Amino acid sequence: MTSKERISNILMRKKADRIGIFEHFWVDTQKDYVEKGKIAEGENLEEHFNLDINLNWNFNMVLDQDYQNETIREDEETITMKDGNGALLRRHKYHDTTPEHIDFSIKEREDWEKIKEKLLQDPEKRINFEGYRSAKAEAALNKRFFAWSGVNVFECIHPICGHENMLAGMALDPDWITEMSQTYAELTIKLQEILFEREGYPDGVWYYEDLGFKEKVFMSPNMYRDLIFPGHKYTFDFAHKKGLPVIMHSCGFVEPLLPGMIEAGIDCLQVIEIKAGMDLLRIYNQFGDKISLMGGIDVRALYTNDKKIIDKELESKIPIVKQGFGYIAHSDHSIPKTVDYEIFRYYIDRALELGAY
């Protein structure tokens, strides 16, 4: 089977020749592999490791898309910048991390009302048509499953107001959150309609939407259904009407929200973060007949660089979750540079060996 055929079948839980394989890498991992002569500068990692999926992120959802990030302060290890969302964020200079949230210019409904029209201006300017066209052609050439990728409503909202203001708004001014969610959902679909009409449809859509953290969700299931579910349903329904499966990435502990996410229309859950409290086998037993799964391989086992530990991790999971043809192997986050190149190769080979049908 080609990668496109394989992943298409897996997302529908239909018969395949083997499990799927995909992965994300931190930027400094690729740099490290380049510096050690393992891969070439600028080499496509999906092609190098023969992964099954190509993603293309091509929408700019920043509030002020013309704003040039402004450096506010800088020290030896960090840099603090103000971005086009009016957010003040501090990042490490030398390795990838989630930025520290310092301040936001949008904290409540009144701030949103002043700026929301700017979000809707010049929609075509937000789309990287050439990037999508090129990625789509490359995926087709290599017969890989090609997915449009981008953020959904929760991941659109919190960058402009911060998690604290957003979650407080859910409790104190839910109509404000509902309005932002619907605005971003409608903008996302408008941009997809423009892009897909002009450049053709992908094989599926991939939404990033981090709805939890360590052992907790950001909201109750009822709050999810009232405030976030409508935006998810709106965007997922559009994909399904076009015959496109929906993959939802969500870091953190999101298990309590899964029934609602499934009702909204996800076809596959990714990344199933073990260190946050998720459990691949438990999720499979509860929901494996309803959705496909991608991830749930504890990346901490990989960065031991110990083949016996990796074998134990894979052997305890893959023979079980491959049943029903609905599993794609992936770490439970992204591959750090502490994972040796040869060990990553071993992980792929062993996973595919265990995942053959």
CSV table of C-alpha atoms in Angstrom, one decimal, residues 137-282:
chain,number,residue,atom,x,y,z
A,137,ALA,CA,2.7,18.3,-5.0
A,138,GLU,CA,5.6,16.8,-3.0
A,139,ALA,CA,3.2,14.6,-1.0
A,140,ALA,CA,1.6,13.4,-4.3
A,141,LEU,CA,4.9,12.7,-5.8
A,142,ASN,CA,5.9,10.5,-2.8
A,143,LYS,CA,2.3,9.1,-2.4
A,144,ARG,CA,2.1,10.3,1.2
A,145,PHE,CA,-1.0,11.2,3.0
A,146,PHE,CA,-1.2,15.1,2.8
A,147,ALA,CA,-3.0,17.0,5.5
A,148,TRP,CA,-3.7,20.7,5.8
A,149,SER,CA,-2.7,21.7,9.3
A,150,GLY,CA,-3.4,24.6,11.6
A,151,VAL,CA,-5.0,25.6,14.9
A,152,ASN,CA,-8.6,25.4,15.9
A,153,VAL,CA,-10.6,27.8,18.0
A,154,PHE,CA,-9.0,27.3,21.5
A,155,GLU,CA,-5.5,27.7,20.0
A,156,CYS,CA,-6.6,30.8,18.2
A,157,ILE,CA,-8.1,32.5,21.2
A,158,HIS,CA,-5.5,32.0,24.0
A,159,PRO,CA,-2.6,33.6,22.0
A,160,ILE,CA,-4.5,36.9,22.0
A,161,CYS,CA,-5.6,37.0,25.6
A,162,GLY,CA,-3.7,34.3,27.5
A,163,HIS,CA,-5.0,31.2,29.2
A,164,GLU,CA,-5.9,32.9,32.4
A,165,ASN,CA,-8.0,35.7,30.8
A,166,MET,CA,-9.6,33.2,28.5
A,167,LEU,CA,-10.5,30.7,31.2
A,168,ALA,CA,-11.8,33.4,33.5
A,169,GLY,CA,-13.9,34.6,30.6
A,170,MET,CA,-15.4,31.2,30.2
A,171,ALA,CA,-16.7,31.4,33.7
A,172,LEU,CA,-17.5,35.1,34.0
A,173,ASP,CA,-18.4,36.2,30.4
A,174,PRO,CA,-19.1,33.0,28.4
A,175,ASP,CA,-20.8,35.0,25.6
A,176,TRP,CA,-17.5,36.7,24.9
A,177,ILE,CA,-15.7,33.3,24.5
A,178,THR,CA,-18.5,32.0,22.4
A,179,GLU,CA,-18.2,35.0,20.1
A,180,MET,CA,-14.5,34.7,19.7
A,181,SER,CA,-14.8,30.9,19.1
A,182,GLN,CA,-17.4,31.4,16.4
A,183,THR,CA,-15.4,34.2,14.8
A,184,TYR,CA,-12.3,32.1,14.5
A,185,ALA,CA,-14.2,29.1,13.3
A,186,GLU,CA,-15.9,31.1,10.5
A,187,LEU,CA,-12.5,32.7,9.6
A,188,THR,CA,-10.8,29.2,9.4
A,189,ILE,CA,-13.5,27.9,7.1
A,190,LYS,CA,-13.5,31.0,5.0
A,191,LEU,CA,-9.7,30.6,4.5
A,192,GLN,CA,-10.0,26.9,3.8
A,193,GLU,CA,-12.7,27.5,1.2
A,194,ILE,CA,-10.5,30.1,-0.6
A,195,LEU,CA,-7.4,27.8,-0.5
A,196,PHE,CA,-9.0,24.5,-1.4
A,197,GLU,CA,-11.1,26.0,-4.3
A,198,ARG,CA,-7.9,27.5,-5.7
A,199,GLU,CA,-5.3,24.8,-5.0
A,200,GLY,CA,-7.3,21.6,-4.5
A,201,TYR,CA,-8.2,19.6,-1.5
A,202,PRO,CA,-5.9,17.8,0.9
A,203,ASP,CA,-6.4,14.2,2.0
A,204,GLY,CA,-7.4,15.3,5.5
A,205,VAL,CA,-7.2,18.2,8.0
A,206,TRP,CA,-5.1,18.3,11.1
A,207,TYR,CA,-6.0,20.6,13.9
A,208,TYR,CA,-3.7,21.5,16.8
A,209,GLU,CA,-5.8,22.2,20.0
A,210,ASP,CA,-4.1,21.7,23.4
A,211,LEU,CA,-7.0,21.4,25.7
A,212,GLY,CA,-5.3,20.0,28.8
A,213,PHE,CA,-2.1,20.1,30.9
A,214,LYS,CA,-0.7,17.7,33.5
A,215,GLU,CA,-3.5,15.5,34.8
A,216,LYS,CA,-6.1,18.2,34.3
A,217,VAL,CA,-8.2,19.7,31.5
A,218,PHE,CA,-8.5,23.4,31.0
A,219,MET,CA,-12.3,23.2,31.3
A,220,SER,CA,-15.1,20.9,32.4
A,221,PRO,CA,-16.8,18.7,29.9
A,222,ASN,CA,-20.0,20.9,30.2
A,223,MET,CA,-18.0,24.0,29.6
A,224,TYR,CA,-16.4,22.4,26.6
A,225,ARG,CA,-19.8,21.5,25.2
A,226,ASP,CA,-21.2,25.0,25.8
A,227,LEU,CA,-18.2,27.1,24.6
A,228,ILE,CA,-15.7,25.2,22.4
A,229,PHE,CA,-17.8,22.3,21.0
A,230,PRO,CA,-19.8,24.6,18.6
A,231,GLY,CA,-16.6,25.9,17.0
A,232,HIS,CA,-15.2,22.3,16.7
A,233,LYS,CA,-18.5,21.0,15.2
A,234,TYR,CA,-18.6,23.9,12.7
A,235,THR,CA,-15.0,23.2,11.4
A,236,PHE,CA,-15.2,19.4,11.5
A,237,ASP,CA,-18.6,19.4,9.7
A,238,PHE,CA,-17.0,21.4,6.8
A,239,ALA,CA,-14.2,18.9,6.5
A,240,HIS,CA,-16.6,15.9,6.6
A,241,LYS,CA,-18.8,17.5,3.9
A,242,LYS,CA,-15.7,17.6,1.7
A,243,GLY,CA,-14.9,14.0,2.5
A,244,LEU,CA,-11.9,14.9,4.6
A,245,PRO,CA,-11.1,13.0,7.9
A,246,VAL,CA,-10.2,15.1,10.9
A,247,ILE,CA,-7.1,14.5,13.1
A,248,MET,CA,-7.0,16.4,16.4
A,249,HIS,CA,-3.8,17.0,18.2
A,250,SER,CA,-4.2,17.7,21.8
A,251,CYS,CA,-1.4,17.8,24.4
A,252,GLY,CA,-2.1,17.3,28.1
A,253,PHE,CA,-4.8,15.3,29.8
A,254,VAL,CA,-7.9,15.5,27.7
A,255,GLU,CA,-9.6,12.2,28.4
A,256,PRO,CA,-12.7,13.8,30.1
A,257,LEU,CA,-13.3,15.8,27.0
A,258,LEU,CA,-13.0,12.9,24.5
A,259,PRO,CA,-16.8,12.0,24.4
A,260,GLY,CA,-17.5,15.6,23.4
A,261,MET,CA,-14.7,15.7,20.9
A,262,ILE,CA,-15.8,12.5,19.3
A,263,GLU,CA,-19.4,13.8,19.1
A,264,ALA,CA,-18.0,17.0,17.5
A,265,GLY,CA,-16.4,14.8,14.8
A,266,ILE,CA,-12.8,13.9,15.3
A,267,ASP,CA,-11.7,10.9,13.4
A,268,CYS,CA,-8.3,10.5,15.1
A,269,LEU,CA,-6.8,11.7,18.4
A,270,GLN,CA,-3.1,12.6,18.5
A,271,VAL,CA,-0.8,12.8,20.7
A,272,ILE,CA,-1.9,10.9,23.8
A,273,GLU,CA,0.6,12.4,26.3
A,274,ILE,CA,1.7,9.8,28.8
A,275,LYS,CA,3.5,12.1,31.2
A,276,ALA,CA,0.3,14.3,31.4
A,277,GLY,CA,-1.8,11.3,32.6
A,278,MET,CA,-3.0,9.9,29.4
A,279,ASP,CA,-2.8,6.1,28.8
A,280,LEU,CA,-2.8,4.7,25.3
A,281,LEU,CA,-4.2,1.3,26.3
A,282,ARG,CA,-7.0,2.8,28.4
